[in-house]
Amino acid sequence: MQTSFTITQLMDPQIASSEKILRACVHCGFCTATCPTYVLLGDELDSPRGRIYLIKEMLEQDKPATPEVVKHIDRCLSCLACMTTCPSGVHYMHLVDYARERIEKTYKRPALDRALRAVLARVLVNPGLFRLAVVAGLIARPLAPVFAALGMRPVAAMLRLTPRRMPAPPAERSGKVYPPERKRRGRVALLSGCINPVLAPSTNEAAIRLLNRHGIEVVSATGEACCGSLAHHMGREDEALSQARNNIDAWTHELEGQGLDAILVTVSGCGTTIKDYGFLLRNDPAYAAKAARVSARTRDVTEYLAMLGLREAGAPAPLTVAYHAACSLQHGQKVLRQPKDLLSKAGFVVKDVPEGHLCCGSAGTYNILQPVLAEQLRARKVANIELLKPDAIATGNIGCIMQLSAGTNIPVVHTVELLDWATGGPVPGPLVEVVERRASAR
Ligand code: SF4
Ligand code: SF4
């Protein structure tokens, strides 16, 4: 694609990176076929190619974002299916990330939208505040249809996404070391994060047990907190980078202290952002090298487990599991086979979901900010999953777990919970009833 930036514009490293990406696009349009918003809306401006043109225009003209640009970029899920499909290697993720940053800096959103985004950015990253919000959501859940009828769809969406039961309080992990059960084979840091310990504390509990059982010492680095992914996807770059620097400091302390074989992540949305820290901080002389080192050491938990090899395992009950590939894992990190191979080796019957490349509509805060499209995508995903008649759905991202759980009665669990169970851990909470039913039917 031809571009027409001035020399002065190209002296800005962000514009220079964006220009390279724009020039790689040959506008073939292959990406439109796998873009969920184009599939739903059929509008070129809601396709990757259309958005690329909008971003090019916004950047070249060096003007504030227009309402039209904002509308179509806001509708993008950042699912990155387009990057998997693109034959020219267009790095759409870096382009749309920068577009969101420009929008945030140059466009004044309506007051309610601004307030909602500010609340999300403040509450979601603070586990104490977020837990209070979940309690409030549980109480107000029955009012979801009232908020929807009043036109307050994002509030209704938040209430519908609230778990039906209050999860157990998260354990205080900062600075804790979890020793291996057998001779030490390795040492890793495990990201605690912000949302995950509040909504699904069982995920990291299972990951720690599983790793310890396989000879891996697990540490939760002192001071580590939100990875910055949520702020990053809302274009709030200063907040995102400050959160990234905080975690880089925490992990660098461990890397330079007792050392780490890997930094493991059980939320694939966070993993995608942490693997990109090196790029995000490339122009920060104080952090560029440290950020690149952290990114190079970061692995999704299933990548690391596949490399480690699970000890002899066998599913305690012969369950059929639909594997839902989170976009951030399949498109963002290109981790495709490992979770499925691990589950199969652990004795589960693993089934791929039809249209598996299409997003479930979760996408960070997308299911709150774009509830109509998110609900359509969830309905489509759930229909595809239910065709398989699985006993459970496994996935590697808390956003997908919450999004799917709100649309189906099939239990949704994290992949590591199943692997932990198959190698000696407890039955994952959402599966207890299924397992009991199976046992009494025998
Ligand atoms: S597939 Fe790639 S090269 Fe083709 S239009 Fe889409 S982004 Fe551009
Ligand atoms: S990231 Fe997803 S929603 Fe956005 S343009 Fe690419 S395929 Fe479409």
mmCIF file of C-alpha atoms in Angstrom, residues 51-203:
data_model
loop_
_atom_site.group_PDB
_atom_site.id
_atom_site.type_symbol
_atom_site.label_atom_id
_atom_site.label_comp_id
_atom_site.label_asym_id
_atom_site.label_seq_id
_atom_site.Cartn_x
_atom_site.Cartn_y
_atom_site.Cartn_z
ATOM 1 C CA ARG A 51 -9.781 -0.352 9.212
ATOM 2 C CA ILE A 52 -6.267 -0.252 7.798
ATOM 3 C CA TYR A 53 -7.419 2.420 5.299
ATOM 4 C CA LEU A 54 -9.109 4.402 8.068
ATOM 5 C CA ILE A 55 -5.972 4.287 10.228
ATOM 6 C CA LYS A 56 -3.755 5.261 7.276
ATOM 7 C CA GLU A 57 -5.909 8.312 6.605
ATOM 8 C CA MET A 58 -6.025 9.325 10.259
ATOM 9 C CA LEU A 59 -2.247 9.096 10.634
ATOM 10 C CA GLU A 60 -1.338 10.684 7.289
ATOM 11 C CA GLN A 61 -3.639 13.653 7.828
ATOM 12 C CA ASP A 62 -2.342 14.058 11.377
ATOM 13 C CA LYS A 63 -5.782 15.153 12.525
ATOM 14 C CA PRO A 64 -7.878 14.164 15.552
ATOM 15 C CA ALA A 65 -9.756 10.889 15.124
ATOM 16 C CA THR A 66 -13.193 11.327 13.555
ATOM 17 C CA PRO A 67 -16.380 9.718 14.950
ATOM 18 C CA GLU A 68 -16.348 7.337 11.949
ATOM 19 C CA VAL A 69 -12.808 6.121 12.680
ATOM 20 C CA VAL A 70 -13.670 5.680 16.350
ATOM 21 C CA LYS A 71 -16.825 3.699 15.546
ATOM 22 C CA HIS A 72 -15.067 1.154 13.356
ATOM 23 C CA ILE A 73 -11.905 0.833 15.467
ATOM 24 C CA ASP A 74 -14.019 0.412 18.626
ATOM 25 C CA ARG A 75 -15.851 -2.431 16.901
ATOM 26 C CA CYS A 76 -12.565 -4.266 16.273
ATOM 27 C CA LEU A 77 -12.064 -7.075 18.809
ATOM 28 C CA SER A 78 -8.261 -7.135 18.455
ATOM 29 C CA CYS A 79 -8.837 -10.873 18.018
ATOM 30 C CA LEU A 80 -6.003 -10.957 15.439
ATOM 31 C CA ALA A 81 -7.671 -13.552 13.208
ATOM 32 C CA CYS A 82 -6.665 -11.207 10.379
ATOM 33 C CA MET A 83 -2.988 -11.642 11.260
ATOM 34 C CA THR A 84 -3.280 -15.421 11.030
ATOM 35 C CA THR A 85 -4.930 -15.117 7.613
ATOM 36 C CA CYS A 86 -2.805 -12.357 6.061
ATOM 37 C CA PRO A 87 -0.337 -13.736 3.465
ATOM 38 C CA SER A 88 1.758 -10.537 3.585
ATOM 39 C CA GLY A 89 2.567 -10.596 7.284
ATOM 40 C CA VAL A 90 0.793 -7.308 8.079
ATOM 41 C CA HIS A 91 1.251 -6.674 11.830
ATOM 42 C CA TYR A 92 -2.295 -5.449 12.381
ATOM 43 C CA MET A 93 -1.937 -5.699 16.182
ATOM 44 C CA HIS A 94 0.729 -2.995 16.403
ATOM 45 C CA LEU A 95 -1.195 -0.819 13.959
ATOM 46 C CA VAL A 96 -4.539 -0.977 15.767
ATOM 47 C CA ASP A 97 -2.840 -0.610 19.168
ATOM 48 C CA TYR A 98 -1.365 2.679 17.998
ATOM 49 C CA ALA A 99 -4.683 3.748 16.452
ATOM 50 C CA ARG A 100 -6.402 3.193 19.809
ATOM 51 C CA GLU A 101 -3.732 5.288 21.515
ATOM 52 C CA ARG A 102 -4.259 8.111 18.978
ATOM 53 C CA ILE A 103 -8.022 7.932 19.474
ATOM 54 C CA GLU A 104 -7.628 8.132 23.231
ATOM 55 C CA LYS A 105 -5.389 11.196 22.888
ATOM 56 C CA THR A 106 -7.279 13.101 20.192
ATOM 57 C CA TYR A 107 -10.975 12.190 20.459
ATOM 58 C CA LYS A 108 -13.378 13.339 23.139
ATOM 59 C CA ARG A 109 -15.859 10.546 23.777
ATOM 60 C CA PRO A 110 -19.378 11.238 25.093
ATOM 61 C CA ALA A 111 -19.358 11.761 28.880
ATOM 62 C CA LEU A 112 -20.964 8.397 29.758
ATOM 63 C CA ASP A 113 -18.550 6.450 27.573
ATOM 64 C CA ARG A 114 -15.594 8.309 29.106
ATOM 65 C CA ALA A 115 -16.861 7.635 32.619
ATOM 66 C CA LEU A 116 -17.429 3.936 31.916
ATOM 67 C CA ARG A 117 -13.939 3.506 30.479
ATOM 68 C CA ALA A 118 -12.378 5.351 33.420
ATOM 69 C CA VAL A 119 -14.234 3.125 35.891
ATOM 70 C CA LEU A 120 -13.221 -0.057 34.039
ATOM 71 C CA ALA A 121 -9.581 1.027 33.894
ATOM 72 C CA ARG A 122 -9.606 1.794 37.623
ATOM 73 C CA VAL A 123 -11.680 -1.081 39.013
ATOM 74 C CA LEU A 124 -10.686 -4.080 36.904
ATOM 75 C CA VAL A 125 -6.970 -3.744 37.657
ATOM 76 C CA ASN A 126 -7.446 -3.493 41.416
ATOM 77 C CA PRO A 127 -8.392 -6.901 42.901
ATOM 78 C CA GLY A 128 -9.815 -5.344 46.107
ATOM 79 C CA LEU A 129 -12.098 -2.922 44.249
ATOM 80 C CA PHE A 130 -12.961 -5.513 41.642
ATOM 81 C CA ARG A 131 -14.068 -8.019 44.270
ATOM 82 C CA LEU A 132 -16.393 -5.377 45.756
ATOM 83 C CA ALA A 133 -17.761 -4.734 42.257
ATOM 84 C CA VAL A 134 -18.414 -8.466 41.787
ATOM 85 C CA VAL A 135 -20.362 -8.572 45.095
ATOM 86 C CA ALA A 136 -22.430 -5.570 43.926
ATOM 87 C CA GLY A 137 -22.929 -7.261 40.553
ATOM 88 C CA LEU A 138 -24.191 -10.453 42.199
ATOM 89 C CA ILE A 139 -26.802 -8.494 44.132
ATOM 90 C CA ALA A 140 -27.874 -6.393 41.140
ATOM 91 C CA ARG A 141 -27.762 -9.250 38.588
ATOM 92 C CA PRO A 142 -31.584 -9.647 38.384
ATOM 93 C CA LEU A 143 -31.790 -5.993 37.291
ATOM 94 C CA ALA A 144 -29.884 -6.641 34.058
ATOM 95 C CA PRO A 145 -33.073 -6.568 31.877
ATOM 96 C CA VAL A 146 -34.093 -3.251 33.500
ATOM 97 C CA PHE A 147 -30.750 -1.632 32.616
ATOM 98 C CA ALA A 148 -31.006 -3.069 29.086
ATOM 99 C CA ALA A 149 -34.517 -1.613 28.697
ATOM 100 C CA LEU A 150 -33.230 1.787 29.872
ATOM 101 C CA GLY A 151 -30.624 1.674 27.102
ATOM 102 C CA MET A 152 -27.755 1.093 29.553
ATOM 103 C CA ARG A 153 -26.513 -1.956 27.690
ATOM 104 C CA PRO A 154 -22.927 -1.949 29.007
ATOM 105 C CA VAL A 155 -24.236 -2.058 32.600
ATOM 106 C CA ALA A 156 -26.630 -4.870 31.666
ATOM 107 C CA ALA A 157 -23.749 -6.730 29.997
ATOM 108 C CA MET A 158 -21.569 -6.373 33.097
ATOM 109 C CA LEU A 159 -24.341 -7.754 35.306
ATOM 110 C CA ARG A 160 -24.951 -10.706 32.976
ATOM 111 C CA LEU A 161 -21.231 -11.501 33.037
ATOM 112 C CA THR A 162 -21.115 -11.544 36.842
ATOM 113 C CA PRO A 163 -20.550 -15.106 38.083
ATOM 114 C CA ARG A 164 -23.633 -16.775 39.576
ATOM 115 C CA ARG A 165 -21.740 -17.654 42.741
ATOM 116 C CA MET A 166 -19.111 -15.638 44.571
ATOM 117 C CA PRO A 167 -15.684 -17.208 44.013
ATOM 118 C CA ALA A 168 -13.523 -17.888 47.086
ATOM 119 C CA PRO A 169 -11.379 -14.911 48.174
ATOM 120 C CA PRO A 170 -8.031 -14.845 46.365
ATOM 121 C CA ALA A 171 -4.961 -15.988 48.300
ATOM 122 C CA GLU A 172 -2.244 -13.419 49.024
ATOM 123 C CA ARG A 173 0.567 -14.620 46.775
ATOM 124 C CA SER A 174 2.966 -11.685 46.497
ATOM 125 C CA GLY A 175 6.501 -12.818 47.287
ATOM 126 C CA LYS A 176 5.455 -16.426 48.022
ATOM 127 C CA VAL A 177 7.490 -19.405 46.875
ATOM 128 C CA TYR A 178 5.809 -22.765 46.218
ATOM 129 C CA PRO A 179 8.396 -25.559 46.473
ATOM 130 C CA PRO A 180 8.323 -28.627 44.203
ATOM 131 C CA GLU A 181 7.059 -31.973 45.509
ATOM 132 C CA ARG A 182 10.071 -33.795 44.114
ATOM 133 C CA LYS A 183 13.642 -33.029 42.995
ATOM 134 C CA ARG A 184 13.679 -29.517 41.550
ATOM 135 C CA ARG A 185 13.720 -29.461 37.735
ATOM 136 C CA GLY A 186 13.127 -25.767 37.255
ATOM 137 C CA ARG A 187 11.999 -22.455 38.704
ATOM 138 C CA VAL A 188 9.311 -20.214 37.226
ATOM 139 C CA ALA A 189 7.383 -17.056 38.060
ATOM 140 C CA LEU A 190 3.613 -17.312 37.666
ATOM 141 C CA LEU A 191 1.623 -14.151 36.882
ATOM 142 C CA SER A 192 -1.116 -13.578 39.466
ATOM 143 C CA GLY A 193 -2.558 -10.575 37.640
ATOM 144 C CA CYS A 194 -5.712 -8.673 38.557
ATOM 145 C CA ILE A 195 -8.999 -10.206 37.334
ATOM 146 C CA ASN A 196 -7.988 -13.842 37.343
ATOM 147 C CA PRO A 197 -7.395 -14.227 41.109
ATOM 148 C CA VAL A 198 -10.794 -12.645 41.839
ATOM 149 C CA LEU A 199 -12.940 -14.510 39.295
ATOM 150 C CA ALA A 200 -11.065 -17.813 39.055
ATOM 151 C CA PRO A 201 -8.589 -18.332 41.909
ATOM 152 C CA SER A 202 -8.810 -22.074 41.137
ATOM 153 C CA THR A 203 -6.839 -21.590 37.901
#
